PDB file of C-alpha atoms in Angstrom:
ATOM      1  CA  MET G   1       8.066  22.579 -12.858  1.00 75.00           C
ATOM      2  CA  LEU G   2       5.500  19.803 -12.776  1.00 91.00           C
ATOM      3  CA  ILE G   3       6.324  16.414 -14.283  1.00 94.00           C
ATOM      4  CA  ASP G   4       3.326  14.176 -14.973  1.00 97.00           C
ATOM      5  CA  THR G   5       4.053  10.599 -13.878  1.00 97.00           C
ATOM      6  CA  THR G   6       0.498   9.278 -14.258  1.00 97.00           C
ATOM      7  CA  ILE G   7       1.232   7.563 -17.585  1.00 98.00           C
ATOM      8  CA  ARG G   8       4.004   4.946 -17.575  1.00 98.00           C
ATOM      9  CA  SER G   9       5.543   2.768 -20.237  1.00 98.00           C
ATOM     10  CA  PRO G  10       6.133  -0.916 -19.548  1.00 98.00           C
ATOM     11  CA  ASN G  11       8.893  -0.882 -22.170  1.00 98.00           C
ATOM     12  CA  ASN G  12      11.994  -0.540 -20.031  1.00 97.00           C
ATOM     13  CA  ALA G  13      14.773  -2.482 -18.348  1.00 97.00           C
ATOM     14  CA  PRO G  14      17.215  -2.087 -15.449  1.00 97.00           C
ATOM     15  CA  ARG G  15      20.063   0.364 -16.151  1.00 92.00           C
ATOM     16  CA  GLY G  16      22.539  -1.804 -14.272  1.00 89.00           C
ATOM     17  CA  ASN G  17      25.801  -0.033 -13.511  1.00 90.00           C
ATOM     18  CA  HIS G  18      25.618   2.280 -16.540  1.00 89.00           C
ATOM     19  CA  THR G  19      25.885   6.019 -15.924  1.00 84.00           C
ATOM     20  CA  ILE G  20      23.769   8.514 -17.857  1.00 86.00           C
ATOM     21  CA  SER G  21      26.103  10.488 -20.094  1.00 82.00           C
ATOM     22  CA  MET G  22      23.871  11.732 -22.904  1.00 83.00           C
ATOM     23  CA  ILE G  23      20.407  12.825 -23.876  1.00 84.00           C
ATOM     24  CA  VAL G  24      18.908  11.725 -27.184  1.00 86.00           C
ATOM     25  CA  LEU G  25      16.259  14.063 -28.585  1.00 88.00           C
ATOM     26  CA  HIS G  26      13.494  12.654 -30.757  1.00 91.00           C
ATOM     27  CA  ALA G  27      10.580  14.192 -32.661  1.00 92.00           C
ATOM     28  CA  THR G  28       7.253  12.374 -32.398  1.00 93.00           C
ATOM     29  CA  ALA G  29       6.422  12.876 -36.112  1.00 92.00           C
ATOM     30  CA  GLY G  30       2.813  13.129 -34.974  1.00 93.00           C
ATOM     31  CA  SER G  31       0.673  14.210 -32.051  1.00 97.00           C
ATOM     32  CA  ALA G  32       1.585  13.781 -28.406  1.00 97.00           C
ATOM     33  CA  ARG G  33      -1.566  11.689 -27.962  1.00 97.00           C
ATOM     34  CA  SER G  34      -0.533   9.190 -30.648  1.00 97.00           C
ATOM     35  CA  ALA G  35       3.040   9.126 -29.313  1.00 97.00           C
ATOM     36  CA  LEU G  36       1.776   8.369 -25.792  1.00 98.00           C
ATOM     37  CA  ALA G  37      -0.326   5.499 -27.139  1.00 98.00           C
ATOM     38  CA  TRP G  38       2.639   4.049 -29.048  1.00 97.00           C
ATOM     39  CA  LEU G  39       5.280   4.553 -26.349  1.00 97.00           C
ATOM     40  CA  THR G  40       3.096   2.875 -23.695  1.00 98.00           C
ATOM     41  CA  ASN G  41       1.982  -0.072 -25.844  1.00 98.00           C
ATOM     42  CA  PRO G  42       3.796  -3.253 -24.710  1.00 97.00           C
ATOM     43  CA  ALA G  43       3.636  -4.643 -28.252  1.00 97.00           C
ATOM     44  CA  ALA G  44       5.539  -1.614 -29.612  1.00 96.00           C
ATOM     45  CA  ARG G  45       8.636  -2.421 -27.519  1.00 96.00           C
ATOM     46  CA  VAL G  46       9.687   1.262 -27.645  1.00 96.00           C
ATOM     47  CA  SER G  47       9.584   4.001 -25.061  1.00 97.00           C
ATOM     48  CA  ALA G  48      11.214   7.226 -23.932  1.00 97.00           C
ATOM     49  CA  HIS G  49      11.956   8.700 -20.540  1.00 96.00           C
ATOM     50  CA  TYR G  50      10.063  11.909 -21.291  1.00 96.00           C
ATOM     51  CA  LEU G  51       7.573  13.280 -23.785  1.00 97.00           C
ATOM     52  CA  ILE G  52       7.037  17.040 -23.950  1.00 97.00           C
ATOM     53  CA  ASP G  53       3.949  18.250 -25.786  1.00 98.00           C
ATOM     54  CA  LYS G  54       3.681  21.560 -27.629  1.00 98.00           C
ATOM     55  CA  GLY G  55       2.128  23.240 -24.590  1.00 97.00           C
ATOM     56  CA  GLY G  56       5.112  22.314 -22.419  1.00 97.00           C
ATOM     57  CA  HIS G  57       3.400  19.475 -20.533  1.00 97.00           C
ATOM     58  CA  ILE G  58       6.071  16.971 -19.464  1.00 97.00           C
ATOM     59  CA  TYR G  59       5.209  13.281 -19.206  1.00 98.00           C
ATOM     60  CA  GLN G  60       7.765  11.009 -17.556  1.00 97.00           C
ATOM     61  CA  LEU G  61       7.060   7.599 -19.056  1.00 98.00           C
ATOM     62  CA  VAL G  62      10.110   5.775 -17.679  1.00 97.00           C
ATOM     63  CA  PRO G  63      12.011   6.706 -14.485  1.00 95.00           C
ATOM     64  CA  ASP G  64      15.557   7.957 -15.108  1.00 93.00           C
ATOM     65  CA  GLU G  65      17.051   5.027 -13.198  1.00 93.00           C
ATOM     66  CA  LEU G  66      15.642   2.591 -15.784  1.00 96.00           C
ATOM     67  CA  VAL G  67      16.543   2.097 -19.454  1.00 96.00           C
ATOM     68  CA  ALA G  68      13.944   3.311 -21.947  1.00 97.00           C
ATOM     69  CA  TRP G  69      13.987   1.625 -25.343  1.00 94.00           C
ATOM     70  CA  HIS G  70      14.298   4.687 -27.574  1.00 91.00           C
ATOM     71  CA  ALA G  71      17.583   4.497 -29.476  1.00 83.00           C
ATOM     72  CA  GLY G  72      17.317   1.196 -31.316  1.00 81.00           C
ATOM     73  CA  ARG G  73      20.634   0.001 -32.746  1.00 80.00           C
ATOM     74  CA  ALA G  74      22.313   3.333 -32.229  1.00 76.00           C
ATOM     75  CA  SER G  75      25.975   4.088 -31.803  1.00 74.00           C
ATOM     76  CA  TRP G  76      27.926   7.236 -31.020  1.00 76.00           C
ATOM     77  CA  ARG G  77      31.699   7.654 -30.847  1.00 78.00           C
ATOM     78  CA  GLY G  78      32.280   3.946 -30.375  1.00 80.00           C
ATOM     79  CA  GLN G  79      29.541   3.463 -27.801  1.00 79.00           C
ATOM     80  CA  SER G  80      26.786   1.083 -28.883  1.00 81.00           C
ATOM     81  CA  ALA G  81      24.827   0.772 -25.621  1.00 86.00           C
ATOM     82  CA  ILE G  82      23.049   4.089 -26.207  1.00 87.00           C
ATOM     83  CA  ASN G  83      19.829   3.109 -24.424  1.00 91.00           C
ATOM     84  CA  GLU G  84      21.807   2.149 -21.337  1.00 92.00           C
ATOM     85  CA  ILE G  85      23.763   5.429 -21.089  1.00 89.00           C
ATOM     86  CA  SER G  86      21.134   7.938 -22.167  1.00 89.00           C
ATOM     87  CA  LEU G  87      17.826   9.570 -21.473  1.00 90.00           C
ATOM     88  CA  GLY G  88      15.379   9.630 -24.382  1.00 93.00           C
ATOM     89  CA  ILE G  89      13.220  12.730 -24.778  1.00 93.00           C
ATOM     90  CA  GLU G  90      10.411  12.936 -27.315  1.00 95.00           C
ATOM     91  CA  LEU G  91       9.284  16.392 -28.448  1.00 95.00           C
ATOM     92  CA  GLU G  92       5.854  16.637 -30.055  1.00 96.00           C
ATOM     93  CA  ASN G  93       6.621  17.795 -33.582  1.00 94.00           C
ATOM     94  CA  ALA G  94       5.652  16.822 -37.136  1.00 93.00           C
ATOM     95  CA  ASN G  95       9.378  16.612 -37.970  1.00 88.00           C
ATOM     96  CA  ASN G  96       8.805  18.003 -41.443  1.00 88.00           C
ATOM     97  CA  GLY G  97      10.995  21.097 -41.227  1.00 88.00           C
ATOM     98  CA  ARG G  98       7.960  23.405 -41.121  1.00 93.00           C
ATOM     99  CA  ASP G  99       6.535  22.609 -37.680  1.00 93.00           C
ATOM    100  CA  PRO G 100       8.037  25.005 -35.118  1.00 93.00           C
ATOM    101  CA  TYR G 101       8.963  24.067 -31.575  1.00 93.00           C
ATOM    102  CA  PRO G 102       6.867  26.423 -29.385  1.00 95.00           C
ATOM    103  CA  GLN G 103       8.627  28.418 -26.675  1.00 95.00           C
ATOM    104  CA  ALA G 104       6.633  26.653 -23.923  1.00 96.00           C
ATOM    105  CA  GLN G 105       7.948  23.301 -25.152  1.00 95.00           C
ATOM    106  CA  LEU G 106      11.547  24.516 -25.327  1.00 92.00           C
ATOM    107  CA  ASP G 107      11.258  26.082 -21.867  1.00 92.00           C
ATOM    108  CA  ALA G 108      10.029  22.748 -20.474  1.00 94.00           C
ATOM    109  CA  LEU G 109      12.925  20.917 -22.127  1.00 91.00           C
ATOM    110  CA  VAL G 110      15.471  23.273 -20.567  1.00 86.00           C
ATOM    111  CA  GLU G 111      13.826  22.931 -17.147  1.00 87.00           C
ATOM    112  CA  LEU G 112      14.144  19.132 -17.000  1.00 85.00           C
ATOM    113  CA  PRO G 113      16.479  18.008 -14.215  1.00 74.00           C
ATOM    114  CA  ASP G 114      20.072  17.549 -15.393  1.00 69.00           C
ATOM    115  CA  PRO G 115      20.807  13.819 -14.997  1.00 66.00           C
ATOM    116  CA  VAL G 116      24.530  14.346 -14.557  1.00 58.00           C
ATOM    117  CA  LYS G 117      24.313  16.822 -11.670  1.00 60.00           C
ATOM    118  CA  ASP G 118      23.391  16.225  -8.075  1.00 59.00           C
ATOM    119  CA  GLU G 119      20.679  18.128  -6.184  1.00 60.00           C
ATOM    120  CA  GLU G 120      23.130  20.928  -5.355  1.00 64.00           C
ATOM    121  CA  GLY G 121      24.024  21.384  -9.020  1.00 61.00           C
ATOM    122  CA  ARG G 122      27.467  19.757  -8.806  1.00 61.00           C
ATOM    123  CA  SER G 123      28.675  17.790 -11.817  1.00 60.00           C
ATOM    124  CA  ASN G 124      29.221  14.070 -11.478  1.00 58.00           C
ATOM    125  CA  PRO G 125      32.998  13.568 -11.914  1.00 55.00           C
ATOM    126  CA  GLU G 126      32.378  10.113 -13.412  1.00 52.00           C
ATOM    127  CA  VAL G 127      30.662  11.701 -16.425  1.00 49.00           C
ATOM    128  CA  PRO G 128      33.396  13.329 -18.501  1.00 44.00           C
ATOM    129  CA  LEU G 129      31.154  14.669 -21.249  1.00 41.00           C
ATOM    130  CA  PHE G 130      27.460  15.402 -21.372  1.00 44.00           C
ATOM    131  CA  LEU G 131      25.923  15.178 -24.815  1.00 48.00           C
ATOM    132  CA  ALA G 132      22.578  16.035 -26.292  1.00 51.00           C
ATOM    133  CA  LEU G 133      22.151  14.709 -29.801  1.00 45.00           C
ATOM    134  CA  ARG G 134      19.434  14.116 -32.327  1.00 46.00           C
ATOM    135  CA  ALA G 135      18.308  10.534 -32.723  1.00 48.00           C
ATOM    136  CA  ARG G 136      19.238  10.521 -36.398  1.00 50.00           C
ATOM    137  CA  ASP G 137      22.845  11.371 -35.530  1.00 46.00           C
ATOM    138  CA  ALA G 138      23.180   8.250 -33.388  1.00 47.00           C
ATOM    139  CA  ARG G 139      21.791   5.791 -35.932  1.00 49.00           C
ATOM    140  CA  PRO G 140      22.666   4.728 -39.428  1.00 45.00           C
ATOM    141  CA  ARG G 141      20.561   6.750 -41.882  1.00 41.00           C
ATOM    142  CA  ARG G 142      17.453   4.955 -42.945  1.00 41.00           C
ATOM    143  CA  GLU G 143      14.323   5.947 -44.777  1.00 43.00           C
ATOM    144  CA  GLY G 144      11.905   7.688 -42.413  1.00 45.00           C
ATOM    145  CA  ALA G 145      14.359   8.052 -39.491  1.00 44.00           C
ATOM    146  CA  ASP G 146      13.315  10.722 -37.034  1.00 46.00           C
ATOM    147  CA  GLY G 147      15.310  13.851 -36.314  1.00 46.00           C
TER     148      GLY G 147
END
């Protein structure tokens, strides 16, 4: 699996001592090209760790060891520092309920390295639960929220 690291987002921060314990999935609600432009624009103040286009091309915009600004004022099961404890993954999709996720894109998503396992595939005992959730499940509902 090839991960493209040629495009980086300046919109990030140190993770500090926070451990990754969840993945938040987002839909771009537009093209990968427009999402890349937005997620790498310093004025936007948003980013994601990864963007996967419909063809399965994986862009890593923010290294896993840094915080990407993708979750906004999210909370989940009492945790409100979602950006600090998660990886944000954008999937190119119109997010209208009619745009399918192509198999190549889903295959690329599944092939991403598991942030809670070491190189030998052993689970990190400090991470009791690994979650993948939709962005809209971690935020208060608002008009136009992504899924």
